[in-house]
mmCIF file of C-alpha atoms in Angstrom:
data_model
loop_
_atom_site.group_PDB
_atom_site.id
_atom_site.type_symbol
_atom_site.label_atom_id
_atom_site.label_comp_id
_atom_site.label_asym_id
_atom_site.label_seq_id
_atom_site.Cartn_x
_atom_site.Cartn_y
_atom_site.Cartn_z
ATOM 1 C CA MET A 1 0.000 0.000 0.000
ATOM 2 C CA SER A 2 1.241 3.497 -0.778
ATOM 3 C CA CYS A 3 -0.001 7.069 -0.644
ATOM 4 C CA TYR A 4 1.656 9.962 -2.389
ATOM 5 C CA PHE A 5 0.986 13.606 -3.139
ATOM 6 C CA VAL A 6 0.624 15.110 -6.642
ATOM 7 C CA LYS A 7 1.254 18.816 -6.836
ATOM 8 C CA ARG A 8 -1.841 20.957 -7.463
ATOM 9 C CA LYS A 9 -4.062 17.847 -7.430
ATOM 10 C CA GLY A 10 -3.971 16.148 -4.047
ATOM 11 C CA TRP A 11 -3.288 12.797 -2.419
ATOM 12 C CA ARG A 12 -3.647 9.473 -4.190
ATOM 13 C CA TYR A 13 -3.372 5.862 -3.066
ATOM 14 C CA GLU A 14 -2.335 2.731 -4.945
ATOM 15 C CA LEU A 15 -3.376 -0.667 -3.607
ATOM 16 C CA PRO A 16 -1.822 -3.748 -5.255
ATOM 17 C CA LEU A 17 -3.890 -6.832 -4.450
ATOM 18 C CA ASN A 18 -3.815 -10.287 -6.059
ATOM 19 C CA GLY A 19 -2.054 -9.011 -9.149
ATOM 20 C CA THR A 20 -4.414 -6.059 -9.657
ATOM 21 C CA ARG A 21 -3.716 -2.405 -8.855
ATOM 22 C CA TYR A 22 -6.578 -0.419 -7.311
ATOM 23 C CA THR A 23 -6.361 3.360 -7.126
ATOM 24 C CA GLY A 24 -8.144 6.302 -5.609
ATOM 25 C CA ALA A 25 -7.179 9.881 -6.249
ATOM 26 C CA TRP A 26 -7.227 13.520 -5.248
ATOM 27 C CA PHE A 27 -7.935 13.431 -1.516
ATOM 28 C CA ALA A 28 -7.422 16.651 0.434
ATOM 29 C CA THR A 29 -5.213 15.058 3.117
ATOM 30 C CA LYS A 30 -2.989 12.012 3.459
ATOM 31 C CA LYS A 31 -5.169 10.723 6.294
ATOM 32 C CA GLU A 32 -8.245 10.718 4.023
ATOM 33 C CA ALA A 33 -6.310 8.820 1.358
ATOM 34 C CA GLN A 34 -5.112 6.234 3.915
ATOM 35 C CA GLU A 35 -8.616 5.758 5.315
ATOM 36 C CA ALA A 36 -10.030 5.315 1.814
ATOM 37 C CA GLU A 37 -7.280 2.832 1.022
ATOM 38 C CA THR A 38 -7.963 0.809 4.171
ATOM 39 C CA SER A 39 -11.698 0.819 3.480
ATOM 40 C CA ARG A 40 -11.117 -0.337 -0.094
ATOM 41 C CA LYS A 41 -8.865 -3.173 1.047
ATOM 42 C CA GLU A 42 -11.433 -4.365 3.575
ATOM 43 C CA GLU A 43 -14.097 -4.262 0.881
ATOM 44 C CA LEU A 44 -11.966 -6.269 -1.535
ATOM 45 C CA THR A 45 -10.855 -8.877 1.009
ATOM 46 C CA ARG A 46 -14.216 -9.314 2.742
ATOM 47 C CA PRO A 47 -15.530 -12.861 2.076
ATOM 48 C CA VAL A 48 -18.590 -12.926 -0.140
ATOM 49 C CA VAL A 49 -21.504 -15.092 0.863
ATOM 50 C CA GLN A 50 -23.433 -16.037 -2.236
ATOM 51 C CA LEU A 51 -27.028 -17.010 -1.541
ATOM 52 C CA THR A 52 -27.869 -16.947 -5.214
ATOM 53 C CA ALA A 53 -25.953 -17.196 -8.450
ATOM 54 C CA PRO A 54 -23.066 -14.725 -8.569
ATOM 55 C CA GLU A 55 -23.767 -11.473 -10.373
ATOM 56 C CA THR A 56 -21.466 -10.162 -13.088
ATOM 57 C CA PRO A 57 -19.875 -6.784 -12.316
ATOM 58 C CA THR A 58 -21.513 -4.202 -14.520
ATOM 59 C CA ASP A 59 -20.022 -0.865 -13.466
ATOM 60 C CA MET A 60 -16.934 0.918 -12.182
ATOM 61 C CA ASP A 61 -15.570 4.413 -11.642
ATOM 62 C CA PHE A 62 -14.528 6.071 -14.891
ATOM 63 C CA LEU A 63 -11.269 7.273 -13.292
ATOM 64 C CA GLU A 64 -10.344 3.731 -12.290
ATOM 65 C CA LEU A 65 -11.127 2.439 -15.781
ATOM 66 C CA VAL A 66 -8.916 5.104 -17.367
ATOM 67 C CA ASN A 67 -6.034 4.275 -15.008
ATOM 68 C CA ARG A 68 -6.288 0.576 -15.763
ATOM 69 C CA ARG A 69 -6.425 1.248 -19.489
ATOM 70 C CA LEU A 70 -3.321 3.463 -19.259
ATOM 71 C CA ASP A 71 -1.463 0.697 -17.407
ATOM 72 C CA HIS A 72 -2.438 -1.731 -20.170
ATOM 73 C CA VAL A 73 -1.372 0.608 -22.976
ATOM 74 C CA LYS A 74 1.957 1.306 -21.284
ATOM 75 C CA VAL A 75 2.770 -2.403 -21.283
ATOM 76 C CA TYR A 76 1.372 -3.423 -24.660
ATOM 77 C CA SER A 77 1.859 -0.363 -26.884
ATOM 78 C CA SER A 78 4.510 2.099 -27.977
ATOM 79 C CA GLU A 79 5.638 5.022 -25.862
ATOM 80 C CA ARG A 80 4.064 7.445 -28.352
ATOM 81 C CA HIS A 81 0.712 5.626 -28.178
ATOM 82 C CA TYR A 82 0.826 5.780 -24.384
ATOM 83 C CA THR A 83 1.617 9.505 -24.487
ATOM 84 C CA ASP A 84 -1.382 10.115 -26.771
ATOM 85 C CA HIS A 85 -3.649 8.161 -24.410
ATOM 86 C CA PHE A 86 -2.314 9.987 -21.361
ATOM 87 C CA TYR A 87 -2.822 13.433 -22.934
ATOM 88 C CA MET A 88 -6.401 12.608 -23.950
ATOM 89 C CA ALA A 89 -7.157 10.918 -20.610
ATOM 90 C CA ARG A 90 -6.457 14.120 -18.719
ATOM 91 C CA LYS A 91 -9.197 15.817 -20.736
ATOM 92 C CA TRP A 92 -11.668 12.973 -20.113
ATOM 93 C CA VAL A 93 -11.036 12.798 -16.367
ATOM 94 C CA LYS A 94 -11.464 16.557 -16.074
ATOM 95 C CA GLU A 95 -14.859 16.147 -17.763
ATOM 96 C CA TRP A 96 -16.102 13.035 -15.933
ATOM 97 C CA LYS A 97 -14.172 12.858 -12.668
ATOM 98 C CA GLY A 98 -16.170 11.094 -9.954
ATOM 99 C CA VAL A 99 -18.633 9.639 -12.479
ATOM 100 C CA LYS A 100 -19.494 5.967 -12.878
ATOM 101 C CA CYS A 101 -19.105 4.451 -16.326
ATOM 102 C CA SER A 102 -22.825 3.660 -16.460
ATOM 103 C CA GLU A 103 -23.609 7.349 -15.894
ATOM 104 C CA ILE A 104 -21.724 8.427 -19.025
ATOM 105 C CA LYS A 105 -24.286 8.655 -21.817
ATOM 106 C CA PRO A 106 -23.769 9.001 -25.592
ATOM 107 C CA GLU A 107 -25.147 12.550 -25.562
ATOM 108 C CA MET A 108 -22.525 13.511 -22.954
ATOM 109 C CA ILE A 109 -19.747 12.173 -25.155
ATOM 110 C CA GLU A 110 -21.153 13.868 -28.259
ATOM 111 C CA SER A 111 -21.322 17.183 -26.395
ATOM 112 C CA PHE A 112 -17.702 16.755 -25.279
ATOM 113 C CA LEU A 113 -16.557 15.914 -28.814
ATOM 114 C CA ILE A 114 -18.350 18.912 -30.352
ATOM 115 C CA LYS A 115 -16.595 21.118 -27.806
ATOM 116 C CA ARG A 116 -13.289 19.547 -28.825
ATOM 117 C CA VAL A 117 -14.001 20.309 -32.494
ATOM 118 C CA LYS A 118 -14.532 23.977 -31.647
ATOM 119 C CA GLN A 119 -11.451 24.143 -29.418
ATOM 120 C CA THR A 120 -9.069 22.199 -31.666
ATOM 121 C CA SER A 121 -10.171 20.391 -34.833
ATOM 122 C CA ALA A 122 -12.330 17.575 -36.174
ATOM 123 C CA PHE A 123 -9.180 15.464 -36.521
ATOM 124 C CA THR A 124 -8.434 15.763 -32.789
ATOM 125 C CA ALA A 125 -12.055 15.067 -31.837
ATOM 126 C CA ASN A 126 -11.999 11.913 -33.983
ATOM 127 C CA LYS A 127 -8.848 10.805 -32.196
ATOM 128 C CA ASP A 128 -10.636 11.349 -28.873
ATOM 129 C CA LEU A 129 -13.512 9.215 -30.096
ATOM 130 C CA ARG A 130 -11.246 6.378 -31.254
ATOM 131 C CA LEU A 131 -9.347 6.251 -27.970
ATOM 132 C CA LEU A 132 -12.497 6.586 -25.831
ATOM 133 C CA ARG A 133 -14.109 3.751 -27.771
ATOM 134 C CA ALA A 134 -11.017 1.634 -27.104
ATOM 135 C CA VAL A 135 -11.222 2.404 -23.368
ATOM 136 C CA PHE A 136 -14.823 1.193 -23.068
ATOM 137 C CA ASN A 137 -14.185 -1.813 -25.334
ATOM 138 C CA TYR A 138 -11.293 -2.706 -23.037
ATOM 139 C CA ALA A 139 -13.684 -2.728 -20.070
ATOM 140 C CA MET A 140 -16.198 -4.888 -21.975
ATOM 141 C CA HIS A 141 -13.676 -7.553 -22.963
ATOM 142 C CA PRO A 142 -14.905 -11.033 -21.900
ATOM 143 C CA THR A 143 -11.923 -11.459 -19.563
ATOM 144 C CA ARG A 144 -12.985 -8.309 -17.668
ATOM 145 C CA ASN A 145 -16.686 -7.668 -18.212
ATOM 146 C CA TRP A 146 -16.600 -4.566 -16.011
ATOM 147 C CA ILE A 147 -19.377 -2.716 -17.856
ATOM 148 C CA VAL A 148 -22.312 -3.827 -19.973
ATOM 149 C CA SER A 149 -22.365 -1.231 -22.763
ATOM 150 C CA ASN A 150 -20.115 1.127 -24.690
ATOM 151 C CA PRO A 151 -21.551 4.679 -24.705
ATOM 152 C CA THR A 152 -19.503 5.589 -27.801
ATOM 153 C CA ARG A 153 -21.272 2.991 -29.930
ATOM 154 C CA GLY A 154 -23.143 4.602 -32.795
ATOM 155 C CA ILE A 155 -21.396 7.977 -32.514
ATOM 156 C CA GLN A 156 -20.124 8.959 -35.955
ATOM 157 C CA PHE A 157 -16.767 10.476 -36.755
ATOM 158 C CA PHE A 158 -16.648 14.108 -37.832
ATOM 159 C CA PRO A 159 -15.903 14.874 -41.497
ATOM 160 C CA VAL A 160 -12.296 15.902 -42.061
ATOM 161 C CA ASP A 161 -10.843 17.848 -44.964
ATOM 162 C CA ARG A 162 -8.049 15.595 -46.189
ATOM 163 C CA ARG A 163 -5.080 17.148 -47.946
ATOM 164 C CA ILE A 164 -2.061 15.735 -49.684
ATOM 165 C CA LYS A 165 0.723 15.776 -47.130
ATOM 166 C CA TYR A 166 3.456 18.279 -47.788
ATOM 167 C CA VAL A 167 6.666 16.640 -48.984
ATOM 168 C CA PRO A 168 9.651 18.996 -48.866
ATOM 169 C CA PRO A 169 11.753 19.239 -52.034
ATOM 170 C CA ARG A 170 15.271 17.820 -52.008
ATOM 171 C CA GLU A 171 16.825 21.297 -51.829
ATOM 172 C CA ASP A 172 14.871 22.191 -48.676
ATOM 173 C CA VAL A 173 15.809 18.920 -46.963
ATOM 174 C CA LEU A 174 19.495 19.580 -47.649
ATOM 175 C CA ARG A 175 19.259 23.192 -46.461
ATOM 176 C CA VAL A 176 17.674 22.132 -43.173
ATOM 177 C CA ILE A 177 20.259 19.403 -42.540
ATOM 178 C CA LEU A 178 23.157 21.733 -43.317
ATOM 179 C CA ALA A 179 21.694 24.388 -40.983
ATOM 180 C CA ALA A 180 22.023 22.010 -38.018
ATOM 181 C CA ASP A 181 24.989 21.424 -35.714
ATOM 182 C CA PRO A 182 27.171 18.341 -36.474
ATOM 183 C CA GLU A 183 25.422 16.121 -33.910
ATOM 184 C CA THR A 184 21.960 16.960 -35.219
ATOM 185 C CA GLN A 185 23.182 16.574 -38.818
ATOM 186 C CA ASP A 186 24.143 12.973 -38.039
ATOM 187 C CA TYR A 187 20.717 12.441 -36.480
ATOM 188 C CA LEU A 188 18.872 13.868 -39.514
ATOM 189 C CA TRP A 189 21.024 12.020 -42.049
ATOM 190 C CA THR A 190 20.348 8.742 -40.214
ATOM 191 C CA MET A 191 16.627 9.412 -40.257
ATOM 192 C CA ALA A 192 16.608 10.447 -43.937
ATOM 193 C CA LEU A 193 18.756 7.522 -45.146
ATOM 194 C CA THR A 194 16.816 4.862 -43.227
ATOM 195 C CA MET A 195 13.343 6.465 -43.463
ATOM 196 C CA GLY A 196 13.027 5.566 -39.795
ATOM 197 C CA ARG A 197 10.514 6.992 -37.370
ATOM 198 C CA MET A 198 11.748 9.403 -34.733
ATOM 199 C CA SER A 199 11.178 6.870 -31.935
ATOM 200 C CA GLU A 200 13.078 4.205 -33.895
ATOM 201 C CA ILE A 201 16.138 6.433 -34.351
ATOM 202 C CA ASN A 202 15.974 7.594 -30.733
ATOM 203 C CA HIS A 203 16.177 3.997 -29.501
ATOM 204 C CA LEU A 204 18.817 2.849 -31.997
ATOM 205 C CA THR A 205 21.657 1.115 -30.130
ATOM 206 C CA TRP A 206 25.097 -0.002 -31.278
ATOM 207 C CA GLU A 207 23.900 -3.603 -30.999
ATOM 208 C CA ASP A 208 21.458 -2.779 -33.793
ATOM 209 C CA VAL A 209 24.226 -1.463 -36.088
ATOM 210 C CA ASN A 210 26.122 -4.011 -38.189
ATOM 211 C CA LEU A 211 29.031 -2.220 -39.858
ATOM 212 C CA GLU A 212 30.458 -5.413 -41.340
ATOM 213 C CA GLN A 213 27.322 -6.370 -43.253
ATOM 214 C CA ARG A 214 26.176 -2.757 -43.576
ATOM 215 C CA TYR A 215 22.674 -2.734 -42.129
ATOM 216 C CA VAL A 216 20.825 -1.330 -39.141
ATOM 217 C CA ILE A 217 17.923 -2.877 -37.263
ATOM 218 C CA LEU A 218 14.995 -0.592 -36.431
ATOM 219 C CA TYR A 219 12.281 -1.631 -33.992
ATOM 220 C CA THR A 220 8.672 -0.535 -33.963
ATOM 221 C CA ARG A 221 5.631 -1.267 -31.810
ATOM 222 C CA LYS A 222 3.204 -0.017 -34.453
ATOM 223 C CA LYS A 223 2.064 -3.547 -35.130
ATOM 224 C CA ARG A 224 -1.075 -5.413 -34.216
ATOM 225 C CA GLY A 225 -0.833 -6.537 -30.595
ATOM 226 C CA GLY A 226 1.883 -4.022 -29.740
ATOM 227 C CA HIS A 227 4.705 -6.481 -30.448
ATOM 228 C CA ARG A 228 8.173 -4.927 -30.772
ATOM 229 C CA THR A 229 9.013 -5.854 -34.344
ATOM 230 C CA PRO A 230 12.447 -5.505 -35.999
ATOM 231 C CA ARG A 231 13.286 -4.779 -39.629
ATOM 232 C CA LYS A 232 16.648 -4.606 -41.380
ATOM 233 C CA VAL A 233 17.519 -1.502 -43.382
ATOM 234 C CA PRO A 234 20.631 -1.583 -45.614
ATOM 235 C CA MET A 235 23.237 1.148 -45.124
ATOM 236 C CA ALA A 236 23.969 3.613 -47.904
ATOM 237 C CA ASP A 237 27.603 4.675 -48.272
ATOM 238 C CA LYS A 238 27.000 8.007 -46.551
ATOM 239 C CA LEU A 239 25.256 6.358 -43.614
ATOM 240 C CA PHE A 240 28.058 3.787 -43.337
ATOM 241 C CA GLU A 241 30.690 6.530 -43.160
ATOM 242 C CA LEU A 242 28.653 8.502 -40.634
ATOM 243 C CA LEU A 243 27.988 5.571 -38.295
ATOM 244 C CA SER A 244 31.562 4.280 -38.632
ATOM 245 C CA HIS A 245 32.871 7.657 -37.478
ATOM 246 C CA ARG A 246 30.413 7.785 -34.550
ATOM 247 C CA PHE A 247 31.275 4.212 -33.557
ATOM 248 C CA LYS A 248 34.996 4.996 -33.525
ATOM 249 C CA ASN A 249 34.445 8.054 -31.324
ATOM 250 C CA ARG A 250 31.629 6.665 -29.166
ATOM 251 C CA ASP A 251 31.473 6.616 -25.367
ATOM 252 C CA LYS A 252 31.698 2.879 -24.657
ATOM 253 C CA ARG A 253 29.564 3.289 -21.530
ATOM 254 C CA ILE A 254 26.591 4.459 -23.608
ATOM 255 C CA PRO A 255 24.651 1.858 -25.644
ATOM 256 C CA TRP A 256 22.671 4.320 -27.777
ATOM 257 C CA VAL A 257 23.808 5.818 -31.072
ATOM 258 C CA PHE A 258 22.115 9.142 -30.215
ATOM 259 C CA TRP A 259 21.781 10.196 -26.582
ATOM 260 C CA HIS A 260 21.863 13.208 -24.309
ATOM 261 C CA ARG A 261 22.510 14.195 -20.736
ATOM 262 C CA TYR A 262 19.613 15.849 -18.905
ATOM 263 C CA THR A 263 18.187 16.532 -15.453
ATOM 264 C CA SER A 264 15.389 14.163 -14.493
ATOM 265 C CA ARG A 265 12.474 15.886 -12.778
ATOM 266 C CA SER A 266 11.345 12.732 -10.981
ATOM 267 C CA MET A 267 14.827 11.636 -9.858
ATOM 268 C CA GLN A 268 16.202 15.179 -9.367
ATOM 269 C CA THR A 269 19.539 14.102 -10.759
ATOM 270 C CA VAL A 270 21.502 14.183 -14.017
ATOM 271 C CA VAL A 271 20.651 11.246 -16.269
ATOM 272 C CA GLU A 272 22.183 9.947 -19.488
ATOM 273 C CA GLY A 273 19.725 8.357 -21.891
ATOM 274 C CA PRO A 274 18.209 8.288 -25.366
ATOM 275 C CA TYR A 275 16.139 11.134 -26.734
ATOM 276 C CA LYS A 276 12.391 10.946 -26.226
ATOM 277 C CA GLU A 277 11.185 13.972 -28.187
ATOM 278 C CA ARG A 278 13.069 16.314 -30.533
ATOM 279 C CA ARG A 279 10.133 17.954 -32.308
ATOM 280 C CA ARG A 280 10.914 21.570 -31.490
ATOM 281 C CA ILE A 281 14.258 21.511 -33.252
ATOM 282 C CA MET A 282 12.672 21.174 -36.711
ATOM 283 C CA ARG A 283 10.815 24.483 -36.454
ATOM 284 C CA VAL A 284 14.056 26.186 -35.409
ATOM 285 C CA LEU A 285 16.027 24.608 -38.271
ATOM 286 C CA CYS A 286 13.378 25.356 -40.915
ATOM 287 C CA THR A 287 13.295 28.985 -39.836
ATOM 288 C CA LYS A 288 17.081 29.150 -39.853
ATOM 289 C CA ALA A 289 17.243 27.570 -43.330
ATOM 290 C CA GLY A 290 14.467 29.843 -44.657
ATOM 291 C CA VAL A 291 12.240 26.996 -45.886
ATOM 292 C CA ARG A 292 8.641 25.974 -45.321
ATOM 293 C CA TYR A 293 8.224 24.168 -41.998
ATOM 294 C CA PHE A 294 8.143 20.371 -42.045
ATOM 295 C CA ARG A 295 8.526 17.772 -39.328
ATOM 296 C CA PHE A 296 10.624 14.639 -38.939
ATOM 297 C CA HIS A 297 7.897 12.407 -40.369
ATOM 298 C CA ALA A 298 8.040 14.336 -43.651
ATOM 299 C CA LEU A 299 11.464 12.759 -44.208
ATOM 300 C CA ARG A 300 9.745 9.353 -44.491
ATOM 301 C CA HIS A 301 7.358 10.751 -47.091
ATOM 302 C CA PHE A 302 10.285 12.399 -48.884
ATOM 303 C CA GLY A 303 12.288 9.170 -48.998
ATOM 304 C CA ALA A 304 9.338 7.092 -50.190
ATOM 305 C CA SER A 305 8.529 9.582 -52.963
ATOM 306 C CA GLN A 306 12.165 9.644 -54.113
ATOM 307 C CA LEU A 307 12.218 5.847 -54.332
ATOM 308 C CA GLU A 308 8.964 5.813 -56.275
ATOM 309 C CA LEU A 309 10.360 8.341 -58.772
ATOM 310 C CA ALA A 310 13.305 5.970 -59.269
ATOM 311 C CA ASN A 311 10.798 3.163 -60.071
ATOM 312 C CA VAL A 312 11.609 1.157 -56.937
ATOM 313 C CA PRO A 313 8.838 -1.471 -56.482
ATOM 314 C CA VAL A 314 6.184 -0.538 -53.942
ATOM 315 C CA VAL A 315 6.735 -3.806 -52.058
ATOM 316 C CA SER A 316 10.382 -2.831 -51.429
ATOM 317 C CA ILE A 317 9.348 0.628 -50.221
ATOM 318 C CA GLN A 318 6.774 -1.024 -47.971
ATOM 319 C CA ARG A 319 9.418 -3.234 -46.331
ATOM 320 C CA LEU A 320 11.808 -0.308 -45.818
ATOM 321 C CA LEU A 321 9.075 1.788 -44.188
ATOM 322 C CA GLY A 322 8.009 -1.123 -41.978
ATOM 323 C CA HIS A 323 4.363 -1.169 -43.094
ATOM 324 C CA GLU A 324 2.218 -4.284 -42.825
ATOM 325 C CA ASN A 325 -0.331 -2.970 -45.310
ATOM 326 C CA ARG A 326 0.458 -1.824 -48.859
ATOM 327 C CA THR A 327 -2.371 0.715 -48.618
ATOM 328 C CA THR A 328 -0.484 2.512 -45.854
ATOM 329 C CA THR A 329 2.618 2.697 -48.037
ATOM 330 C CA GLU A 330 0.638 4.161 -50.934
ATOM 331 C CA LEU A 331 -0.347 7.090 -48.681
ATOM 332 C CA TYR A 332 3.347 8.000 -48.620
ATOM 333 C CA LEU A 333 3.690 8.071 -52.406
ATOM 334 C CA HIS A 334 2.806 11.531 -53.672
ATOM 335 C CA SER A 335 4.540 11.737 -57.052
ATOM 336 C CA ILE A 336 2.618 11.643 -60.312
ATOM 337 C CA GLY A 337 3.672 8.519 -62.195
ATOM 338 C CA ASP A 338 4.337 8.108 -65.909
ATOM 339 C CA SER A 339 1.070 6.192 -66.393
ATOM 340 C CA GLU A 340 -0.976 9.111 -65.021
ATOM 341 C CA ARG A 341 0.878 11.610 -67.218
ATOM 342 C CA TYR A 342 0.345 9.394 -70.277
ATOM 343 C CA ALA A 343 -3.377 9.131 -69.483
ATOM 344 C CA ILE A 344 -3.712 12.932 -69.336
ATOM 345 C CA ASP A 345 -1.724 13.302 -72.575
ATOM 346 C CA VAL A 346 -4.180 10.937 -74.283
ATOM 347 C CA LEU A 347 -7.097 13.000 -72.994
ATOM 348 C CA ASP A 348 -5.410 16.201 -74.104
ATOM 349 C CA GLY A 349 -4.837 14.773 -77.586
ATOM 350 C CA ASN A 350 -8.544 14.168 -78.056
ATOM 351 C CA PHE A 351 -9.261 17.882 -77.627
ATOM 352 C CA SER A 352 -6.142 19.541 -78.986
ATOM 353 C CA GLU A 353 -7.672 20.113 -82.441
ATOM 354 C CA ASN A 354 -10.469 22.135 -80.849
ATOM 355 C CA SER A 355 -8.283 24.282 -78.611
ATOM 356 C CA HIS A 356 -9.343 27.934 -78.203
ATOM 357 C CA THR A 357 -5.681 28.875 -78.694
ATOM 358 C CA ASN A 358 -5.683 27.545 -82.236
ATOM 359 C CA PRO A 359 -5.724 30.678 -84.519
ATOM 360 C CA THR A 360 -7.590 28.805 -87.245
ATOM 361 C CA GLN A 361 -10.655 28.378 -85.021
ATOM 362 C CA ASN A 362 -13.389 30.891 -84.294
ATOM 363 C CA ALA A 363 -14.995 31.537 -80.896
ATOM 364 C CA ARG A 364 -17.215 28.447 -81.178
ATOM 365 C CA GLY A 365 -14.214 26.203 -81.743
ATOM 366 C CA TYR A 366 -15.113 25.330 -85.362
ATOM 367 C CA ARG A 367 -12.770 25.722 -88.284
ATOM 368 C CA PRO A 368 -14.141 28.245 -90.831
ATOM 369 C CA LYS A 369 -15.078 26.938 -94.263
ATOM 370 C CA SER A 370 -12.732 27.788 -97.066
ATOM 371 C CA VAL A 371 -13.791 30.719 -99.259
ATOM 372 C CA THR A 372 -13.142 30.475 -102.967
ATOM 373 C CA PRO A 373 -12.897 33.607 -105.087
#
């Protein structure tokens, strides 16, 4: 049993019992949290006398459900997926703190989502809906059966204006990389030449780098079931030279290819570890290079488009990007292929004789009849 204080929120207790963690949060004093913890333990350990057939649990506190779902996501999903859940969960708990799951109705969720559309965007509200639906489905799983219905069922997603993602031209990518310091240049070159995700490059270790056979191993959890899945990416000459130089000059105590030294807020000490987020640096570099802003993920789109222009088969691009589904890979391909250009040329040829720019045609597009003297 443990009680601890969260700044600006209050006291919270955590009660591990028979492999399950029970929580209660935001008590005004430590004594209240301890009393609530003791009461909860007595309730959970009290023998149950069943005079009739046992009843299936059909309800629970929304806060407890969210905490259990976050624990599950942290174990089974990627760090980024957990961060997304945690950010959204703070909004939900603020809205429905102290409410039972059965008391949350579809109209309450719809009202919350409409407010989110006005505050942010339809895209963000749809993300809220997807994650909320997953939370309630988690509670309804046959192995849990904590609630009897999902209040998000039947709620439709908001329409979103889809746009073709911006892919920076080669010149802009080079200008941004060259505007960075040497350490960040290595980081960006590694990302561009492997088409790796930011999290994959952040967690790249020297054990994953094979300089003899010239490949790196990138790991992702963006797979069904949250499994940590590896894929091999061959090294280009430039990447081989870059990683060889870093390996020769590496700190042998540090396992990561890219790492930093920072002060941990929770431990209140200096820590050495891999990067978690580096998003802000791209806005600084784009401004410094004088180019339109793009993020790290645009480098994956850039690489995929360059390979498509070189007629690399889509299945090879799919493997390099680490996609399970070809449809996902096709979202990364933004270039106009030769077949599309040929099709438009054929269409253009069918109308070229009737072009309004042809000086031998009148305003109606017809050729005038010849006049004989």
